[in-house]
GROMACS .gro file of C-alpha atoms in nm:
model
  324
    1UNK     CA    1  -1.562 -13.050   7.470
    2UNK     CA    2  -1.607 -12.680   7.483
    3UNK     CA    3  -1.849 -12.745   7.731
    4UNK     CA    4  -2.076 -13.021   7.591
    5UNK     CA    5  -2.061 -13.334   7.851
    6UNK     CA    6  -1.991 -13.588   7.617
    7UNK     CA    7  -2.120 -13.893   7.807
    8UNK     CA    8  -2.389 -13.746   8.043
    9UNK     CA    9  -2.577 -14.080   8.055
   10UNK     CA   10  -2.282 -14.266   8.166
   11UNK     CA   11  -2.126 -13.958   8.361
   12UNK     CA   12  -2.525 -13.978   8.592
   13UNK     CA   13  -2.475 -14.355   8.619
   14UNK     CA   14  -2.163 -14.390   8.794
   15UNK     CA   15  -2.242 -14.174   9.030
   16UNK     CA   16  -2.564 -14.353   9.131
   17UNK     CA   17  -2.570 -14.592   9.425
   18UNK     CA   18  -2.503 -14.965   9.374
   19UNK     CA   19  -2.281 -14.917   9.152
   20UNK     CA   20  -1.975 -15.092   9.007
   21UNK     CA   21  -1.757 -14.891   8.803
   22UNK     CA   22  -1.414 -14.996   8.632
   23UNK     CA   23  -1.259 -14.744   8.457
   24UNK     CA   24  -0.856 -14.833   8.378
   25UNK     CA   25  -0.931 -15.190   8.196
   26UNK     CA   26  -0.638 -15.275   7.959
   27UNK     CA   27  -0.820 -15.419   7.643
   28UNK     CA   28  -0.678 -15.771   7.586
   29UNK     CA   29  -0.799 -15.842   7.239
   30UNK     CA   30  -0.581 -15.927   6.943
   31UNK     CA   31  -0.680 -16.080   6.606
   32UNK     CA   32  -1.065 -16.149   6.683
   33UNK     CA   33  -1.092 -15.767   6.773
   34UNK     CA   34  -1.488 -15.783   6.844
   35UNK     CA   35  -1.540 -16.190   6.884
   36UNK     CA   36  -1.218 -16.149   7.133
   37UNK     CA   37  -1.397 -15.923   7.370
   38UNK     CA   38  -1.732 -16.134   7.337
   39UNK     CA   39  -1.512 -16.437   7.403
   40UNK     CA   40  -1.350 -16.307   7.709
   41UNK     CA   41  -1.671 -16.161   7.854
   42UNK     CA   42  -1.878 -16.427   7.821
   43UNK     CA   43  -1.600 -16.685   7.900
   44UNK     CA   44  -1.316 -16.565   8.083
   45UNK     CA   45  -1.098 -16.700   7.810
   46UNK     CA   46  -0.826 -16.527   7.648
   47UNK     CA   47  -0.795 -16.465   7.256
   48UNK     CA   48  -0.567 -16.688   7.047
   49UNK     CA   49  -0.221 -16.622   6.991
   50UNK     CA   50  -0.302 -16.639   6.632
   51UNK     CA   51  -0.640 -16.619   6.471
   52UNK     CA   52  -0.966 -16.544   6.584
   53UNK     CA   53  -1.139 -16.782   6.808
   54UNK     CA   54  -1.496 -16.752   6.680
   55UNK     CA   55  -1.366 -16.849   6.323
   56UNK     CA   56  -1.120 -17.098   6.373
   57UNK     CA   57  -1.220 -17.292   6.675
   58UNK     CA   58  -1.414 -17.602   6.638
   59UNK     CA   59  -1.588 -17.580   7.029
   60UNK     CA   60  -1.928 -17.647   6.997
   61UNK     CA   61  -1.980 -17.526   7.392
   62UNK     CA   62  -1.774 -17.311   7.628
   63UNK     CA   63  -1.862 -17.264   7.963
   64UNK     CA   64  -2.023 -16.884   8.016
   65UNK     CA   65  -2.284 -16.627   8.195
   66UNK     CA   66  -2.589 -16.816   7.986
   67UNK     CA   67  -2.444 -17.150   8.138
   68UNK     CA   68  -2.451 -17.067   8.488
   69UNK     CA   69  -2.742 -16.905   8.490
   70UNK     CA   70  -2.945 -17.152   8.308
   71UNK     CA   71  -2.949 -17.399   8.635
   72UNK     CA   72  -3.147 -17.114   8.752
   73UNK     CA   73  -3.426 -17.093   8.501
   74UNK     CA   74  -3.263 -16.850   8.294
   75UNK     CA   75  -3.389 -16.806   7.906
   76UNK     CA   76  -3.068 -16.615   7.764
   77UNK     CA   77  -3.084 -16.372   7.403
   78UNK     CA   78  -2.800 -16.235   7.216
   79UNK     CA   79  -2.938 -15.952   7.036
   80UNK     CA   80  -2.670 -15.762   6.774
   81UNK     CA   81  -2.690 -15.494   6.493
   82UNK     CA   82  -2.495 -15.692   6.228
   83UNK     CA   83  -2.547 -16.006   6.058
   84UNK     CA   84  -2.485 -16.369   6.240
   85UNK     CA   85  -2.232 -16.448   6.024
   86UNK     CA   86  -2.017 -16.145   6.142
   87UNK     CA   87  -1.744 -16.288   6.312
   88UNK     CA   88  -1.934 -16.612   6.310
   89UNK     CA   89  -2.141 -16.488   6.607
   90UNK     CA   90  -2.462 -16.693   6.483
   91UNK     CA   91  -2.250 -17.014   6.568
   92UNK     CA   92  -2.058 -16.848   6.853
   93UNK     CA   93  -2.424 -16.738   7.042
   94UNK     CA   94  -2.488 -17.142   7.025
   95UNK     CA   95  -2.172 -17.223   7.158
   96UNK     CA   96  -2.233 -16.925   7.449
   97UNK     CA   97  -2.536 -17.127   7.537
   98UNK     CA   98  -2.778 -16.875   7.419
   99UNK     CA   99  -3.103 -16.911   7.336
  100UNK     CA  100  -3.194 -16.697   7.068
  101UNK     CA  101  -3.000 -16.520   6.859
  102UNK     CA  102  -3.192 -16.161   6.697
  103UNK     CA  103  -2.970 -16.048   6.400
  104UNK     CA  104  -3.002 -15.811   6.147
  105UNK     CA  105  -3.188 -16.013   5.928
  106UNK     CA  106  -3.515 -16.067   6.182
  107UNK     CA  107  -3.461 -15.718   6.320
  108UNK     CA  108  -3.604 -15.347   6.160
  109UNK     CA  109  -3.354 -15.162   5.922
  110UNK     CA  110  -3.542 -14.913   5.967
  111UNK     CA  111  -3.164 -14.657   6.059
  112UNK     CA  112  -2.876 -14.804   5.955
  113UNK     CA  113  -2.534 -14.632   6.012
  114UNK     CA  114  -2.234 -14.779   5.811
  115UNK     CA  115  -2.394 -15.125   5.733
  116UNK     CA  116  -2.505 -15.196   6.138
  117UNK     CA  117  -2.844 -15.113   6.300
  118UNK     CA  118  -2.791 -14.798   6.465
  119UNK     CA  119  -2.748 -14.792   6.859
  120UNK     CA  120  -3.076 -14.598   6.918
  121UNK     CA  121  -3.250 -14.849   6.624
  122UNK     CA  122  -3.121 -15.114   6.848
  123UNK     CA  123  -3.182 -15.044   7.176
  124UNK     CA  124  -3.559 -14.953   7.135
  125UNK     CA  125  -3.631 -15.271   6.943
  126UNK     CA  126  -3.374 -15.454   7.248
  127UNK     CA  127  -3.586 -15.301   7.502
  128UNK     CA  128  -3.934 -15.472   7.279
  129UNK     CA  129  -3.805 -15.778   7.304
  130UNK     CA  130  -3.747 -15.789   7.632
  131UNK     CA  131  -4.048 -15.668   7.737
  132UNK     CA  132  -4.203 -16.025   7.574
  133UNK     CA  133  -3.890 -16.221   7.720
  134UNK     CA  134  -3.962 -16.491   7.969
  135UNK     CA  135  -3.841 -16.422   8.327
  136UNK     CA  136  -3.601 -16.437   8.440
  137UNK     CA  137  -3.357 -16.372   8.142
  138UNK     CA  138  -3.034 -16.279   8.053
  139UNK     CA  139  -2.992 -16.036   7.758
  140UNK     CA  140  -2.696 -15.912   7.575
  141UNK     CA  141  -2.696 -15.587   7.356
  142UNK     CA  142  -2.416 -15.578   7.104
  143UNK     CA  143  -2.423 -15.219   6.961
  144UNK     CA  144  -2.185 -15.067   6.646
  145UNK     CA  145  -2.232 -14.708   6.640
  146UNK     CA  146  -1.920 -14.610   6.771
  147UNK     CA  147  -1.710 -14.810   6.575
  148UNK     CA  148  -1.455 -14.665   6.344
  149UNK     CA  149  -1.450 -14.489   6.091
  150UNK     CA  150  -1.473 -14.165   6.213
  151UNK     CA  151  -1.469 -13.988   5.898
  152UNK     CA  152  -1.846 -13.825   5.949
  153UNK     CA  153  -2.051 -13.732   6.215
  154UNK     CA  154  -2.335 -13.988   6.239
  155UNK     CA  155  -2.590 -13.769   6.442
  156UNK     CA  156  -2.401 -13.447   6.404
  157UNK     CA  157  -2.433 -13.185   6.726
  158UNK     CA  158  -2.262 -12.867   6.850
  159UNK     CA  159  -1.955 -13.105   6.923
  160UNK     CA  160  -1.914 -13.111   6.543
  161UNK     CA  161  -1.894 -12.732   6.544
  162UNK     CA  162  -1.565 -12.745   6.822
  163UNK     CA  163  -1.280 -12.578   6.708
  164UNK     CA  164  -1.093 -12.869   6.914
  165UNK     CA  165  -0.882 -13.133   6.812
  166UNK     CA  166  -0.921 -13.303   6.430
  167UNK     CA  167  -1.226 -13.375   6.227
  168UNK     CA  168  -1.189 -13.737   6.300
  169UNK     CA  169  -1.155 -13.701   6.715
  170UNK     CA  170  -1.503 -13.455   6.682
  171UNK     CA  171  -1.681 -13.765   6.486
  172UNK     CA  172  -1.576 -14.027   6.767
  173UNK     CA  173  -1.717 -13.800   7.036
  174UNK     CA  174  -2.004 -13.733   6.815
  175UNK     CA  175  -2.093 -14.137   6.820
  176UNK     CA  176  -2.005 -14.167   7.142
  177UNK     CA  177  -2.291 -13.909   7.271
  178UNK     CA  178  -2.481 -14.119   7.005
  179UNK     CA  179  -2.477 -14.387   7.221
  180UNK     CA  180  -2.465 -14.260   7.543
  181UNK     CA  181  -2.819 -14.108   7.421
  182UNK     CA  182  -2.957 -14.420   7.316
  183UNK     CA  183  -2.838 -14.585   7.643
  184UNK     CA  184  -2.945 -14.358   7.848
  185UNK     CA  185  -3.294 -14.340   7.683
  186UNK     CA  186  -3.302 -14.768   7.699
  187UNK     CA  187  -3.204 -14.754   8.074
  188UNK     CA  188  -3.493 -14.481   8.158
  189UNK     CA  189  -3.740 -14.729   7.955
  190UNK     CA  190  -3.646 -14.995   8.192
  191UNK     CA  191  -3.717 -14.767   8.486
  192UNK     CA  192  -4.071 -14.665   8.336
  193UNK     CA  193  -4.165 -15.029   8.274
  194UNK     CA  194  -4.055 -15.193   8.607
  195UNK     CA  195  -3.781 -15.350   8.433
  196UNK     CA  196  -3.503 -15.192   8.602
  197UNK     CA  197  -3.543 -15.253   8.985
  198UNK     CA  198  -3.489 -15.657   8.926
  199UNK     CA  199  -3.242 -15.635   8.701
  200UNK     CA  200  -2.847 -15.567   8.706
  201UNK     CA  201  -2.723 -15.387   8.383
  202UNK     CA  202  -2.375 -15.418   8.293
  203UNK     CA  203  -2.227 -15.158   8.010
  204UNK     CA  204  -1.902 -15.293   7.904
  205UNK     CA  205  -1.647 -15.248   7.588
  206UNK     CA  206  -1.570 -15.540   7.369
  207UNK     CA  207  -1.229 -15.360   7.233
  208UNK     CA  208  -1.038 -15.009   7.255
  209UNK     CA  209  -1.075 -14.780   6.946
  210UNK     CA  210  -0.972 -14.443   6.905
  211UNK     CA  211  -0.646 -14.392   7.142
  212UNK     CA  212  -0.620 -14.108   7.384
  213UNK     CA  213  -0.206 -14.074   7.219
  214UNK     CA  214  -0.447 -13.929   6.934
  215UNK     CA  215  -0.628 -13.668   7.166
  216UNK     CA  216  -0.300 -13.558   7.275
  217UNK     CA  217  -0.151 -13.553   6.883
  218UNK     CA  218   0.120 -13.834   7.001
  219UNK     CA  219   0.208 -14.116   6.716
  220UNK     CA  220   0.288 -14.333   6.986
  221UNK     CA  221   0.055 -14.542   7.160
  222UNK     CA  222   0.117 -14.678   7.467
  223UNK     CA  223  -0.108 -14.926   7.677
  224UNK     CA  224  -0.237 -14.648   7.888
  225UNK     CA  225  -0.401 -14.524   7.578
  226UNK     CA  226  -0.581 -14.812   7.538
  227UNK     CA  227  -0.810 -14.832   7.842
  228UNK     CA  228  -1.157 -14.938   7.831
  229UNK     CA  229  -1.436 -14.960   8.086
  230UNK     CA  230  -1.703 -15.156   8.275
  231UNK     CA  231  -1.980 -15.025   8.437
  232UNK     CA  232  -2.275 -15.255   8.649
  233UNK     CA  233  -2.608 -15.085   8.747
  234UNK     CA  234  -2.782 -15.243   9.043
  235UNK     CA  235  -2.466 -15.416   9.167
  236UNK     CA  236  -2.480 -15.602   9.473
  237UNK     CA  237  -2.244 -15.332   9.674
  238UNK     CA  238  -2.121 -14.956   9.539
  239UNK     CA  239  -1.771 -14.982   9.458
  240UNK     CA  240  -1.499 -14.723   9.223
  241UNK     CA  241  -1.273 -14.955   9.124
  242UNK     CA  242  -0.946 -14.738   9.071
  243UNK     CA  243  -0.686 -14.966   9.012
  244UNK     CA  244  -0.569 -15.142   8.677
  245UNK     CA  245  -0.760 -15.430   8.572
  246UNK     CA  246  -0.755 -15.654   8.276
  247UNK     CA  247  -1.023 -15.780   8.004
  248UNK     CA  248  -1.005 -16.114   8.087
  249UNK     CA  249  -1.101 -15.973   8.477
  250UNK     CA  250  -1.455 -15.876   8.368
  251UNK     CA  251  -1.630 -16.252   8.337
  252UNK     CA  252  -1.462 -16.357   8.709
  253UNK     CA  253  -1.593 -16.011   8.844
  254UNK     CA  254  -1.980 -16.060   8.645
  255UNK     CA  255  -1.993 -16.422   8.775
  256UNK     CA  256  -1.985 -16.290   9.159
  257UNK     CA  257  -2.175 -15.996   9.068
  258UNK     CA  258  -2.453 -16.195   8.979
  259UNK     CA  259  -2.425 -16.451   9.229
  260UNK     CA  260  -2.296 -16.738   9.076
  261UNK     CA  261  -1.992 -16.786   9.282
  262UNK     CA  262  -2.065 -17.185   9.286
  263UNK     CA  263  -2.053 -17.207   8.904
  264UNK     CA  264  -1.742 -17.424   8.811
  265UNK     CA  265  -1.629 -17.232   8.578
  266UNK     CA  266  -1.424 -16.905   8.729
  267UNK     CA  267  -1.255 -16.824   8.390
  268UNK     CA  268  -0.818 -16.702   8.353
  269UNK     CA  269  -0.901 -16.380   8.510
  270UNK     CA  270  -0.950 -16.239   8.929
  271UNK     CA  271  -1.288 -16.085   9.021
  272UNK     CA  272  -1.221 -15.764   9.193
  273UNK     CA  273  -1.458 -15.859   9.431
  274UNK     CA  274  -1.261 -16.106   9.534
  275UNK     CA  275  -0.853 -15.999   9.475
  276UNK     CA  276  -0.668 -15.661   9.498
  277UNK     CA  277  -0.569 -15.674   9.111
  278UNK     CA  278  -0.395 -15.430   9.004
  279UNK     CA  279  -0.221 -15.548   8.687
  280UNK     CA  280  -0.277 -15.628   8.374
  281UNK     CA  281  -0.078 -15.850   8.078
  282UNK     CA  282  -0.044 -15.787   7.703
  283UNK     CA  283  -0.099 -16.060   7.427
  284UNK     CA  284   0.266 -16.027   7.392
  285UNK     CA  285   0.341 -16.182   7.719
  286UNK     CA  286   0.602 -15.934   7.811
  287UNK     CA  287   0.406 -15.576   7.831
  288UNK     CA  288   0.278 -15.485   8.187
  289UNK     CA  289   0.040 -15.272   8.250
  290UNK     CA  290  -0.058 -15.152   8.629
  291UNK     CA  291   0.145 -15.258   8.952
  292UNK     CA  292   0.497 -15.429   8.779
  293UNK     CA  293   0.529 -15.569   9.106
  294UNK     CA  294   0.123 -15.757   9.168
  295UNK     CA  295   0.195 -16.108   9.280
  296UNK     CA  296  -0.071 -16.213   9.024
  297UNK     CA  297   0.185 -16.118   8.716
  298UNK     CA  298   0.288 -16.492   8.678
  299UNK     CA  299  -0.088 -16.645   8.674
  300UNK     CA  300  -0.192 -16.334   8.455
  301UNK     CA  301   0.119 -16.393   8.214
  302UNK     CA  302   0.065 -16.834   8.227
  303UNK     CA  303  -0.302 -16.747   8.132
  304UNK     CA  304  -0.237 -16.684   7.751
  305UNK     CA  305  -0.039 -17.018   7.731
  306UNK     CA  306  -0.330 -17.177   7.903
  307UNK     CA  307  -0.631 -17.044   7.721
  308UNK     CA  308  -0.483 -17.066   7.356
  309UNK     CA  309  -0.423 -17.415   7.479
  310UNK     CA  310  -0.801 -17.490   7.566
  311UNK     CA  311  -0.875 -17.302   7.257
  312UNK     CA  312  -0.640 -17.441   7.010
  313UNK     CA  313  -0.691 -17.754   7.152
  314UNK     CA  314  -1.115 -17.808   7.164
  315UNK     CA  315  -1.040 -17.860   7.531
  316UNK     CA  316  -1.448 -17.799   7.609
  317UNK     CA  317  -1.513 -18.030   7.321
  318UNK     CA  318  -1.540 -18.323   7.533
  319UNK     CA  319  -1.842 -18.378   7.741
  320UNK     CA  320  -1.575 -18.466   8.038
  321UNK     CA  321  -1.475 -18.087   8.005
  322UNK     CA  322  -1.755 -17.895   8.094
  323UNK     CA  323  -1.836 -17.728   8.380
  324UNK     CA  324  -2.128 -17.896   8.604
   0.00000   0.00000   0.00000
């Protein structure tokens, strides 16, 4: 925006080797919004028809990434900027098999933005903690800054000063180099520390926000305004995934990045590591979005029925139901 790289952090990642970068995912969330996208990434099950999983759902264990990696040794932490009863994520980080849960209550306020520890708060007290974390260990960072509203800057910049677009398009980019900063600072920490070379980082959205119909002053939005991204530092291969993928695509994809292609557990979604997708379906069943003519269009459209089935229906509730 009038010159100011926006994302620089993420912009120097991609293009770094061993690298896995997705960047046409159609966000598949619906009334969970946030818990949807944790849901899907950290069990390759879709969101409920109606109603938010983490709320209404009575499973006390799902199969997911802390799961199959703890036959490995793995001590997992969910670390987020709100409290644990936001979207019920205290109980959902049980039922994700983690094994600590750092909220806002046992974290520093010490730069709050709306409510939420800040993204640069976060990330230096994330990268603390893991520094003291048994290895190996699987860590996820749940940051908030660039959530709406957009109706001030948070960590106002030249962007702010753009004649460009609205006020409120200027405030999203404005959070977005927020944290783009603050991961880009928490990556070169790992780097200095001798943190980074064992590990593999995935940076991944948990929902769409502001649309790109709003960049372009269009009412309408469509699904290709809606696309969301996935990147994984220190991936097993380099690859620029270019095709359409879906949300539900990302836990199927982790599970082979990281090597756990004998968990039971593959989730509703294709890894691309594994299948050509190149299509995507809607909560509403009907709404394509990609190649209209993928052969995987009938699993990807059956896999709503299915997963607000084993939601709806405590199907990982019995003992008999979980993965091995």
């Amino acid at each position: 925006m009038d010159g100011i790289e926006i994302t620089p952090n993420l912009n120097r990642f991609i293009k770094e080797d061993s690298v896995i970068s997705a960047l046409h995912i159609l966000p598949q969330v619906k009334d969970g919004r946030s818990s949807d996208g944790h849901l899907m990434i950290n069990t390759g099950i879709l969101p409920l028809q109606s109603g938010a999983a983490a709320t209404t759902c009575k499973t006390k264990h799902f199969p997911s990434l802390a799961d199959a990696l703890k036959p490995y040794g793995y001590y997992s932490a969910n670390i987020i900027s709100d409290a644990g009863s936001f979207w019920n994520q205290k109980e959902m980080s049980k039922a994700f098999s983690f094994d600590t849960l750092y909220d806002k209550r046992c974290l520093e306020k010490d730069d709050m933005i709306r409510g939420s520890i800040s993204d640069k708060s976060l990330m230096q007290q994330s990268f603390r903690i893991i520094k003291n974390l048994p290895e190996p260990f699987f860590c996820q960072i749940v940051t908030a800054s660039t959530h709406m509203p957009y109706d001030t800057p948070i960590n106002k910049t030249r962007i702010s000063e753009s004649k460009q677009f609205t006020s409120t398009v200027r405030n999203c980019m404005e959070a977005f180099h927020y944290t783009d900063q603050a991961i880009g600072s928490f990556i070169d920490s790992l780097k200095k520390n001798n943190l980074y070379k064992n590990s593999t980082i995935v940076i991944v959205s948990d929902h769409d926000e502001l649309g790109k119909n709003v960049l372009d002053g269009r009412k309408k939005r469509k699904l290709s305004d809606r696309e969301t991204a996935m990147i994984i530092l220190n991936a097993p291969l380099s690859l620029n995934y270019k095709n359409i993928m879906g949300q539900i695509d990302i836990y199927s994809t982790l599970l082979d990045a990281m090597g756990l292609n004998d968990y039971s557990w593959r989730g509703m979604g294709h890894s691309i590591l594994q299948y050509p997708v190149s299509s995507a379906v809607h909560w509403d069943k009907k709404s394509i979005y990609g190649n209209s003519d993928s052969p995987l269009i009938p699993d990807q459209t059956k896999a709503w029925d299915i997963s607000n089935l084993i939601l709806s229906k405590d199907y990982f509730g019995s003992s008999a139901s979980r993965p091995k």
